[in-house]
Short mmCIF file of C-alpha atoms and ligand atoms in Angstrom, two decimals:
data_model
loop_
_atom_site.label_atom_id
_atom_site.label_comp_id
_atom_site.label_asym_id
_atom_site.label_seq_id
_atom_site.Cartn_x
_atom_site.Cartn_y
_atom_site.Cartn_z
CA UNK F 1 25.31 65.97 49.94
CA UNK F 2 27.29 63.70 51.82
CA UNK F 3 26.40 63.36 54.82
CA UNK F 4 23.00 63.62 57.66
CA UNK F 5 20.62 64.26 60.89
CA UNK F 6 17.57 63.47 62.12
CA UNK F 7 15.99 64.26 64.56
CA UNK F 8 12.96 62.41 65.62
CA UNK F 9 10.19 63.06 67.76
CA UNK F 10 7.26 60.84 69.09
CA UNK F 11 6.43 57.52 68.39
CA UNK F 12 7.37 54.41 67.44
CA UNK F 13 6.17 55.29 64.35
CA UNK F 14 7.97 58.19 63.83
CA UNK F 15 11.00 56.28 65.53
CA UNK F 16 10.93 53.93 62.51
CA UNK F 17 10.31 56.42 59.58
CA UNK F 18 13.34 57.56 61.06
CA UNK F 19 14.78 54.70 60.07
CA UNK F 20 13.11 54.34 56.54
CA UNK F 21 14.75 57.67 55.87
CA UNK F 22 18.10 56.96 56.92
CA UNK F 23 17.67 54.04 54.82
CA UNK F 24 17.54 55.87 52.00
CA UNK F 25 20.03 58.45 52.71
CA UNK F 26 22.09 55.33 53.11
CA UNK F 27 21.19 54.57 49.80
CA UNK F 28 22.28 57.88 48.75
CA UNK F 29 25.89 57.85 49.53
CA UNK F 30 24.82 60.29 52.31
CA UNK F 31 26.91 58.67 55.99
CA UNK F 32 25.37 59.71 59.48
CA UNK F 33 26.49 62.31 61.34
CA UNK F 34 26.52 65.43 64.50
CA UNK F 35 24.49 68.52 63.64
CA UNK F 36 27.11 70.77 63.61
CA UNK F 37 28.93 69.05 60.73
CA UNK F 38 26.27 67.61 59.29
CA UNK F 39 25.10 68.89 55.49
CA UNK F 40 21.24 68.21 55.21
CA UNK F 41 19.12 68.23 58.63
CA UNK F 42 15.63 65.88 58.95
CA UNK F 43 13.15 67.05 61.65
CA UNK F 44 11.22 64.50 62.53
CA UNK F 45 8.13 65.97 63.66
CA UNK F 46 4.69 65.14 65.97
CA UNK F 47 1.56 66.97 66.47
CA UNK F 48 -0.46 64.40 68.63
CA UNK F 49 -0.25 66.62 71.85
CA UNK F 50 0.50 70.91 71.90
CA UNK F 51 3.82 70.05 73.65
CA UNK F 52 5.30 67.61 71.00
CA UNK F 53 4.65 70.60 68.61
CA UNK F 54 6.22 72.84 70.75
CA UNK F 55 9.86 70.95 71.43
CA UNK F 56 9.70 71.20 67.40
CA UNK F 57 9.01 74.25 66.40
CA UNK F 58 11.94 75.09 69.29
CA UNK F 59 14.36 72.97 67.81
CA UNK F 60 13.33 74.76 64.06
CA UNK F 61 14.23 77.64 65.83
CA UNK F 62 17.37 76.49 66.98
CA UNK F 63 18.69 75.09 63.37
CA UNK F 64 18.41 79.23 62.25
CA UNK F 65 21.15 79.82 63.83
CA UNK F 66 22.78 77.14 61.91
CA UNK F 67 21.82 77.77 58.74
CA UNK F 68 23.25 81.37 58.40
CA UNK F 69 25.63 80.51 59.60
CA UNK F 70 26.56 77.41 57.36
CA UNK F 71 23.96 78.31 54.25
CA UNK F 72 24.45 75.26 52.25
CA UNK F 73 22.65 73.77 54.57
CA UNK F 74 19.53 72.24 53.83
CA UNK F 75 16.61 71.85 56.78
CA UNK F 76 13.53 69.19 55.46
CA UNK F 77 10.24 68.68 58.15
CA UNK F 78 9.35 65.46 58.20
CA UNK F 79 6.63 63.40 60.36
CA UNK F 80 2.92 65.32 60.80
CA UNK F 81 3.85 68.64 61.46
CA UNK F 82 4.79 68.55 58.23
CA UNK F 83 1.31 66.50 56.82
CA UNK F 84 -0.42 69.39 59.02
CA UNK F 85 1.47 72.51 58.54
CA UNK F 86 2.37 71.91 54.72
CA UNK F 87 3.64 75.36 53.00
CA UNK F 88 2.68 77.19 56.31
CA UNK F 89 6.16 76.02 58.10
CA UNK F 90 7.52 78.59 55.56
CA UNK F 91 5.69 81.05 57.20
CA UNK F 92 7.68 80.72 60.16
CA UNK F 93 10.98 79.41 59.31
CA UNK F 94 11.87 80.61 55.75
CA UNK F 95 15.17 79.05 56.32
CA UNK F 96 13.70 75.06 55.43
CA UNK F 97 14.71 73.50 52.06
CA UNK F 98 11.91 71.10 51.59
CA UNK F 99 8.73 69.68 53.74
CA UNK F 100 7.53 66.36 53.53
CA UNK F 101 4.62 64.21 55.31
CA UNK F 102 4.81 60.30 56.44
CA UNK F 103 4.11 58.50 53.18
CA UNK F 104 6.21 61.10 51.35
CA UNK F 105 9.12 58.93 52.44
CA UNK F 106 9.64 56.95 49.50
CA UNK F 107 10.09 59.94 47.46
CA UNK F 108 12.67 61.14 49.51
CA UNK F 109 15.73 60.67 46.95
CA UNK F 110 13.45 63.47 44.59
CA UNK F 111 12.82 65.52 46.50
CA UNK F 112 16.40 65.91 47.68
CA UNK F 113 17.17 66.39 44.03
CA UNK F 114 14.24 68.59 43.24
CA UNK F 115 15.70 70.71 45.99
CA UNK F 116 19.17 71.16 44.56
CA UNK F 117 17.56 72.77 41.14
CA UNK F 118 14.63 74.26 42.60
CA UNK F 119 15.23 78.17 43.27
CA UNK F 120 12.20 77.79 45.74
CA UNK F 121 11.54 75.29 48.30
CA UNK F 122 10.05 71.73 47.86
CA UNK F 123 6.53 71.04 49.44
CA UNK F 124 5.71 67.16 48.78
CA UNK F 125 2.89 66.22 51.69
CA UNK F 126 0.72 64.29 48.41
CA UNK F 127 0.82 60.97 49.39
CA UNK F 128 2.20 57.78 48.31
CA UNK F 129 -1.32 55.09 47.40
CA UNK F 130 0.99 52.51 46.55
CA UNK F 131 3.63 53.17 50.08
CA UNK F 132 2.53 50.57 51.96
CA UNK F 133 3.19 47.95 49.20
CA UNK F 134 6.93 49.13 49.04
CA UNK F 135 9.89 47.89 51.01
CA UNK F 136 11.75 50.54 51.49
CA UNK F 137 15.50 50.11 52.88
CA UNK F 138 16.06 50.94 56.78
CA UNK F 139 18.93 52.07 58.73
CA UNK F 140 18.22 49.88 62.85
CA UNK F 141 19.07 51.91 65.23
CA UNK F 142 18.70 48.67 67.38
CA UNK F 143 20.44 45.92 66.62
CA UNK F 144 18.89 43.29 68.85
CA UNK F 145 15.09 44.72 68.57
CA UNK F 146 13.39 45.88 65.36
CA UNK F 147 10.28 47.57 64.59
CA UNK F 148 8.02 46.18 61.69
CA UNK F 149 5.17 48.59 59.68
CA UNK F 150 2.08 45.62 59.33
CA UNK F 151 -0.14 48.96 58.46
CA UNK F 152 -0.25 52.62 58.22
CA UNK F 153 -2.84 55.23 58.79
CA UNK F 154 -6.39 55.16 61.15
CA UNK F 155 -9.81 55.02 60.36
CA UNK F 156 -11.69 55.62 63.66
CA UNK F 157 -11.72 59.02 63.86
CA UNK F 158 -11.34 59.53 67.53
CA UNK F 159 -12.62 62.69 68.07
CA UNK F 160 -9.27 64.18 70.41
CA UNK F 161 -6.89 62.24 67.34
CA UNK F 162 -5.17 63.98 64.58
CA UNK F 163 -3.33 60.72 63.10
CA UNK F 164 -5.87 59.63 60.76
CA UNK F 165 -6.02 63.28 58.77
CA UNK F 166 -2.54 63.40 59.04
CA UNK F 167 -1.49 59.87 58.77
CA UNK F 168 -4.23 59.16 56.55
CA UNK F 169 -7.00 55.65 55.66
CA UNK F 170 -6.20 52.72 56.46
CA UNK F 171 -4.02 50.66 54.54
CA UNK F 172 -2.71 46.97 55.47
CA UNK F 173 1.30 45.75 54.40
CA UNK F 174 0.59 42.47 52.24
CA UNK F 175 0.95 38.72 55.23
CA UNK F 176 4.28 37.54 52.83
CA UNK F 177 6.11 40.87 52.61
CA UNK F 178 5.62 41.42 56.63
CA UNK F 179 6.86 37.77 56.56
CA UNK F 180 9.75 38.05 55.11
CA UNK F 181 11.05 40.73 56.85
CA UNK F 182 10.86 39.59 59.55
CA UNK F 183 13.11 36.43 58.62
CA UNK F 184 15.15 39.13 56.72
CA UNK F 185 15.95 40.65 60.71
CA UNK F 186 15.99 36.89 61.92
CA UNK F 187 19.24 36.32 59.35
CA UNK F 188 20.47 39.45 61.09
CA UNK F 189 20.70 38.33 64.61
CA UNK F 190 17.56 39.83 65.69
CA UNK F 191 15.87 38.70 68.55
CA UNK F 192 12.75 41.04 69.00
CA UNK F 193 10.31 42.50 66.64
CA UNK F 194 7.09 45.06 67.48
CA UNK F 195 4.57 44.59 64.76
CA UNK F 196 3.82 48.21 64.51
CA UNK F 197 -0.09 49.50 63.89
CA UNK F 198 -2.47 52.42 64.87
CA UNK F 199 -4.69 49.36 65.40
CA UNK F 200 -2.90 46.06 64.74
CA UNK F 201 -6.14 44.54 65.75
CA UNK F 202 -8.04 46.02 62.00
CA UNK F 203 -5.15 44.22 60.47
CA UNK F 204 -6.22 42.30 56.85
CA UNK F 205 -9.05 45.15 55.46
CA UNK F 206 -9.18 45.68 52.10
CA UNK F 207 -6.06 43.28 51.55
CA UNK F 208 -7.27 41.11 48.75
CA UNK F 209 -6.68 38.27 50.60
CA UNK F 210 -8.79 37.51 53.55
CA UNK F 211 -6.84 37.60 56.50
CA UNK F 212 -7.29 38.65 60.69
CA UNK F 213 -4.42 40.17 62.84
CA UNK F 214 -5.04 36.52 64.92
CA UNK F 215 -4.40 35.13 61.38
CA UNK F 216 -1.03 37.28 60.36
CA UNK F 217 0.35 36.28 64.46
CA UNK F 218 -0.05 32.46 63.97
CA UNK F 219 2.04 33.55 59.89
CA UNK F 220 4.77 35.06 61.98
CA UNK F 221 5.34 33.11 64.75
CA UNK F 222 4.90 29.71 62.96
CA UNK F 223 7.04 30.91 59.39
CA UNK F 224 9.80 33.20 61.03
CA UNK F 225 12.06 31.95 63.56
CA UNK F 226 11.81 35.05 65.02
CA UNK F 227 12.64 34.26 69.40
CA UNK F 228 9.95 37.86 70.77
CA UNK F 229 7.57 39.28 68.67
CA UNK F 230 5.27 41.90 69.97
CA UNK F 231 2.60 44.01 68.75
CA UNK F 232 1.12 48.04 69.23
CA UNK F 233 -1.71 49.17 69.69
CA UNK F 234 -4.63 47.21 69.53
CA UNK F 235 -8.15 49.25 69.53
CA UNK F 236 -10.57 47.32 72.34
CA UNK F 237 -13.47 47.64 70.84
CA UNK F 238 -12.00 45.56 68.07
CA UNK F 239 -10.28 42.75 70.53
CA UNK F 240 -11.41 39.65 70.31
CA UNK F 241 -11.15 35.71 71.48
CA UNK F 242 -9.42 34.94 68.44
CA UNK F 243 -6.47 37.69 69.42
CA UNK F 244 -6.50 36.11 73.38
CA UNK F 245 -6.25 32.84 71.92
CA UNK F 246 -2.76 33.88 70.20
CA UNK F 247 -1.04 35.22 72.65
CA UNK F 248 -2.53 32.11 75.14
CA UNK F 249 -1.25 29.95 72.24
CA UNK F 250 1.40 31.26 69.97
CA UNK F 251 5.08 30.25 71.65
CA UNK F 252 7.14 33.31 70.12
CA UNK F 253 4.03 36.59 71.02
CA UNK F 254 5.13 37.39 74.56
CA UNK F 255 2.17 37.51 77.07
CA UNK F 256 1.78 41.72 77.46
CA UNK F 257 -0.93 43.96 75.92
CA UNK F 258 -0.96 47.56 75.76
CA UNK F 259 -4.20 48.52 75.90
CA UNK F 260 -5.87 51.97 75.68
CA UNK F 261 -8.73 51.90 78.11
CA UNK F 262 -8.57 56.92 77.87
CA UNK F 263 -11.40 56.98 79.85
CA UNK F 264 -13.25 55.22 82.63
CA UNK F 265 -16.40 57.18 82.22
CA UNK F 266 -19.38 56.15 79.80
CA UNK F 267 -19.87 59.84 79.22
CA UNK F 268 -16.55 60.56 78.01
CA UNK F 269 -15.97 57.32 76.13
CA UNK F 270 -19.14 57.70 73.89
CA UNK F 271 -17.19 62.25 73.45
CA UNK F 272 -13.76 60.42 72.77
CA UNK F 273 -15.53 57.91 69.86
CA UNK F 274 -13.72 55.23 71.56
CA UNK F 275 -17.12 52.80 71.00
CA UNK F 276 -16.73 50.49 73.75
CA UNK F 277 -17.99 51.01 77.29
CA UNK F 278 -15.96 50.30 80.77
CA UNK F 279 -18.07 47.60 80.97
CA UNK F 280 -16.67 46.45 77.50
CA UNK F 281 -13.56 47.35 78.45
CA UNK F 282 -13.65 45.46 82.04
CA UNK F 283 -14.76 42.26 80.31
CA UNK F 284 -12.16 42.38 77.62
CA UNK F 285 -9.55 42.71 80.90
CA UNK F 286 -11.44 39.72 82.55
CA UNK F 287 -11.56 37.41 79.10
CA UNK F 288 -7.34 38.18 78.97
CA UNK F 289 -6.90 36.83 82.43
CA UNK F 290 -8.27 34.34 82.86
CA UNK F 291 -7.16 33.20 79.56
CA UNK F 292 -3.12 34.20 80.25
CA UNK F 293 -3.55 34.88 84.29
CA UNK F 294 0.53 36.64 84.32
CA UNK F 295 0.18 38.65 81.39
CA UNK F 296 1.03 42.63 81.72
CA UNK F 297 -1.75 44.83 81.20
CA UNK F 298 -0.61 48.43 79.79
CA UNK F 299 -3.00 51.90 79.02
CA UNK F 300 -3.54 55.60 77.50
CA UNK F 301 -4.82 57.54 80.11
CA UNK F 302 -6.31 61.45 79.06
CA UNK F 303 -7.33 63.69 81.86
CA UNK F 304 -9.61 66.28 81.62
CA UNK F 305 -11.08 65.79 77.79
CA UNK F 306 -13.46 68.15 77.25
CA UNK F 307 -17.00 68.10 79.67
CA UNK F 308 -14.75 65.80 82.28
CA UNK F 309 -16.47 65.23 85.25
CA UNK F 310 -15.00 65.02 88.95
CA UNK F 311 -17.39 62.13 89.18
CA UNK F 312 -16.14 60.94 85.59
CA UNK F 313 -12.49 61.20 86.25
CA UNK F 314 -13.03 59.06 89.42
CA UNK F 315 -13.91 56.96 87.17
CA UNK F 316 -11.23 56.29 86.31
CA UNK F 317 -9.60 56.36 89.04
CA UNK F 318 -11.64 53.31 90.17
CA UNK F 319 -10.59 51.24 86.97
CA UNK F 320 -6.93 52.04 87.68
CA UNK F 321 -7.49 50.59 91.23
CA UNK F 322 -9.66 47.59 90.08
CA UNK F 323 -7.62 46.98 86.43
CA UNK F 324 -4.56 47.26 88.17
CA UNK F 325 -2.33 47.77 85.08
CA UNK F 326 1.60 47.10 84.59
CA UNK F 327 2.20 50.31 83.85
CA UNK F 328 0.36 53.30 82.37
CA UNK F 329 0.66 56.44 79.41
CA UNK F 330 -1.17 59.13 80.76
CA UNK F 331 -1.70 62.63 79.09
CA UNK F 332 -3.30 66.12 79.28
CA UNK F 333 -6.11 66.47 77.53
CA UNK F 334 -4.32 68.83 74.19
CA UNK F 335 -6.81 70.72 71.75
CA UNK F 336 -5.58 69.71 68.64
CA UNK F 337 -6.35 71.26 64.77
CA UNK F 338 -9.56 70.02 62.80
CA UNK F 339 -10.15 67.17 65.25
CA UNK F 340 -13.68 67.00 66.55
CA UNK F 341 -13.41 67.14 70.08
CA UNK F 342 -12.00 71.32 69.49
CA UNK F 343 -15.97 71.77 69.26
CA UNK F 344 -17.43 70.17 72.24
CA UNK F 345 -18.22 72.33 75.41
CA UNK F 346 -16.90 72.42 78.75
CA UNK F 347 -13.04 72.71 78.26
CA UNK F 348 -11.47 72.12 81.64
CA UNK F 349 -8.68 74.92 83.33
CA UNK F 350 -5.30 73.44 82.79
CA UNK F 351 -4.47 73.91 85.90
CA UNK F 352 -7.65 70.94 87.44
CA UNK F 353 -6.20 68.71 84.25
CA UNK F 354 -2.32 69.20 86.28
CA UNK F 355 -4.05 68.19 89.44
CA UNK F 356 -5.58 65.34 87.30
CA UNK F 357 -2.71 64.09 85.58
CA UNK F 358 -0.82 64.29 88.97
CA UNK F 359 -3.14 61.79 90.46
CA UNK F 360 -2.91 59.40 87.69
CA UNK F 361 0.12 59.01 88.14
CA UNK F 362 0.92 59.28 91.56
CA UNK F 363 -1.73 56.06 92.12
CA UNK F 364 -0.04 54.06 89.13
CA UNK F 365 3.40 54.15 90.34
CA UNK F 366 2.37 53.02 93.98
CA UNK F 367 0.23 49.94 91.44
CA UNK F 368 3.39 48.97 89.15
CA UNK F 369 5.03 49.60 92.01
CA UNK F 370 3.49 46.57 93.95
CA UNK F 371 3.53 44.49 90.24
CA UNK F 372 7.69 44.81 89.95
CA UNK F 373 8.20 43.68 93.44
CA UNK F 374 5.53 40.64 93.20
CA UNK F 375 8.28 39.45 90.31
CA UNK F 376 11.31 39.25 93.16
CA UNK F 377 12.32 35.64 93.70
CA UNK F 378 11.21 35.09 90.07
CA UNK F 379 13.08 33.80 87.70
CA UNK F 380 12.05 35.66 84.13
CA UNK F 381 13.49 35.10 80.62
CA UNK F 382 15.53 38.75 79.62
CA UNK F 383 16.27 39.29 76.43
CA UNK F 384 19.45 41.39 76.80
CA UNK F 385 19.56 44.48 74.61
CA UNK F 386 22.01 46.97 76.51
CA UNK F 387 23.18 48.53 79.17
CA UNK F 388 21.61 50.32 81.78
CA UNK F 389 21.42 53.94 82.00
CA UNK F 390 23.65 54.15 85.25
CA UNK F 391 25.81 51.84 82.97
CA UNK F 392 28.40 49.15 84.32
CA UNK F 393 25.06 46.61 84.29
CA UNK F 394 23.61 44.70 81.18
CA UNK F 395 19.83 45.91 80.54
CA UNK F 396 17.13 43.09 78.58
CA UNK F 397 13.35 43.52 78.81
CA UNK F 398 10.88 40.29 80.55
CA UNK F 399 8.64 39.19 78.10
CA UNK F 400 6.37 41.47 79.96
CA UNK F 401 8.32 44.17 78.82
CA UNK F 402 9.71 44.98 81.91
CA UNK F 403 12.72 47.01 82.36
CA UNK F 404 16.20 44.84 83.84
CA UNK F 405 19.48 46.12 84.95
CA UNK F 406 21.37 42.49 85.08
CA UNK F 407 24.39 41.91 86.48
CA UNK F 408 25.79 39.97 83.63
CA UNK F 409 29.94 39.68 81.29
CA UNK F 410 28.71 41.84 78.84
CA UNK F 411 29.11 39.43 76.71
CA UNK F 412 25.84 38.56 76.60
CA UNK F 413 24.13 41.20 74.35
CA UNK F 414 21.89 39.82 72.37
CA UNK F 415 21.01 36.68 74.21
CA UNK F 416 18.34 34.88 75.77
CA UNK F 417 19.39 34.07 79.24
CA UNK F 418 16.95 33.36 82.42
CA UNK F 419 17.61 36.16 85.47
CA UNK F 420 16.71 35.91 88.79
CA UNK F 421 15.22 39.16 90.11
CA UNK F 422 16.78 39.91 93.29
CA UNK F 423 15.22 44.08 93.66
CA UNK F 424 12.04 45.52 91.88
CA UNK F 425 11.49 50.04 91.72
CA UNK F 426 9.14 51.82 89.92
CA UNK F 427 10.70 52.02 86.38
CA UNK F 428 12.50 48.81 86.39
CA UNK F 429 13.53 45.41 88.25
CA UNK F 430 17.13 44.88 89.03
CA UNK F 431 18.35 41.02 88.24
CA UNK F 432 21.48 38.28 88.21
CA UNK F 433 21.75 35.46 85.87
CA UNK F 434 21.11 32.02 87.12
CA UNK F 435 23.52 30.37 85.34
N1 SAM R 1 -3.38 54.27 67.69
C1 SAM R 1 -3.63 53.59 69.31
C2 SAM R 1 -4.44 54.44 70.25
O1 SAM R 1 -5.59 54.12 69.41
O2 SAM R 1 -4.21 53.77 71.46
C3 SAM R 1 -2.63 55.33 69.35
C4 SAM R 1 -2.64 56.84 69.41
S1 SAM R 1 -1.54 58.46 70.34
C5 SAM R 1 -0.50 57.82 68.81
C6 SAM R 1 -1.29 57.74 71.35
C7 SAM R 1 -1.77 57.74 73.04
O3 SAM R 1 -1.74 60.02 72.54
C8 SAM R 1 -3.46 57.59 72.51
O4 SAM R 1 -3.87 56.76 73.15
C9 SAM R 1 -3.82 59.13 73.54
O5 SAM R 1 -3.69 58.39 75.10
C10 SAM R 1 -3.01 59.82 73.81
N2 SAM R 1 -3.89 61.70 72.41
C11 SAM R 1 -3.60 61.39 71.77
N3 SAM R 1 -4.04 62.53 71.14
C12 SAM R 1 -4.00 63.14 72.25
C13 SAM R 1 -4.42 64.47 72.38
N4 SAM R 1 -5.31 65.30 71.61
N5 SAM R 1 -4.21 64.56 73.61
C14 SAM R 1 -3.92 64.17 74.60
N6 SAM R 1 -3.15 62.87 74.89
C15 SAM R 1 -3.36 61.95 73.20
FE1 SF4 R 2 -5.98 58.07 67.33
FE2 SF4 R 2 -7.85 56.80 68.01
FE3 SF4 R 2 -6.96 55.66 66.00
FE4 SF4 R 2 -5.22 55.24 68.24
S1 SF4 R 2 -7.15 54.54 67.23
S2 SF4 R 2 -4.18 56.45 66.37
S3 SF4 R 2 -6.40 57.19 69.28
S4 SF4 R 2 -8.02 58.14 65.83
#
């Protein structure tokens, strides 16, 4: 096998898993190639919502023809749908050669070798109990910003979510492994790291030596030289004063936080098994803003969760108006196999979910624009990380993670620069270098 092509669906965890898959394949002497000429195509799938699953199966369908025209081509399915469906994928797509789960990536070389000698497709979704102790070779897509997993899995069992079933129980990586990986990234010239976990606030549970997430952040801040440190995702229930103080006091930790609220109505939060109330959440927002006044706050919202009434929905709209997040990700509730919410009564019709989503997005667009406009005429420290979508200009991010398109000489990628913000839209800012 000489070349590979990876198609990634879903979240940052999947993007980062694909970087590890690429690392292992390059280690085997394979080079990245276009789908038309690659020897192996890997689809790294996502099943967080039905739409993501549909996208994956339609892409898989397209590959059927490619495989028919090139029988030597190997097709692999990785990620959450691989874990969820296992061998069942073959009943929909018998042309698939291998299926492996998110915690089986370290076995990829072996899986490929077995496929070469096996008359039937190789399925490996057993997981690897030592996965969190391994550091896999990684080919990173970006040269300025990097992801580092600090933990895998999730123990929270929010009633709508498949993650705990597909990514397994929560396992934290040892802190020194994480610090070493970030040190190595600094050596390679990386300027920003995002520490990844489904609930970073419970980092450390299960590790031999007692450590919590604020202590890990302090270690990364003090011992690596990484310019900027970010992290996702924080569960509101586990957000404590110690983390707020870490964001406030650690100079390399950026002043922004993604804190998914999901709903503004207590009966829905309870049915979701989020284990905090609207008041708890608002109290934590106040603590954050008291300690770090300029903090950039973002959230996730699910509309149309089973049993969500018009009143419940209005409580979510009110919460958005009250908190005035800088940005949100909003989703229509999607039924997921095996989750507890499937069995709840009061499933909301699709057209009602659609209407609620439209309302939420319209309200938030106005709030985001208002926040962004406040940046005009301020000077922001920007990490320049590439080129703007429309081309011609450089692009970077503020410490609050806002996108800024910049008029600047091309040689500034990978540099921090002070930029005066001259214009603001709902999706991005524009600015000019101060020097
Ligand atoms: N662990 C993170 C958390 O607790 O927020 C992220 C989990 S998930 C990858 C990202 C977002 O997807 C969730 O915050 C939630 O808003 C959304 N989500 C998860 N399951 C969903 C479902 N069944 N329907 C709609 N949205 C869902
Ligand atoms: Fe899913 Fe909840 Fe775990 Fe996030 S915290 S991954 S939403 S179960």
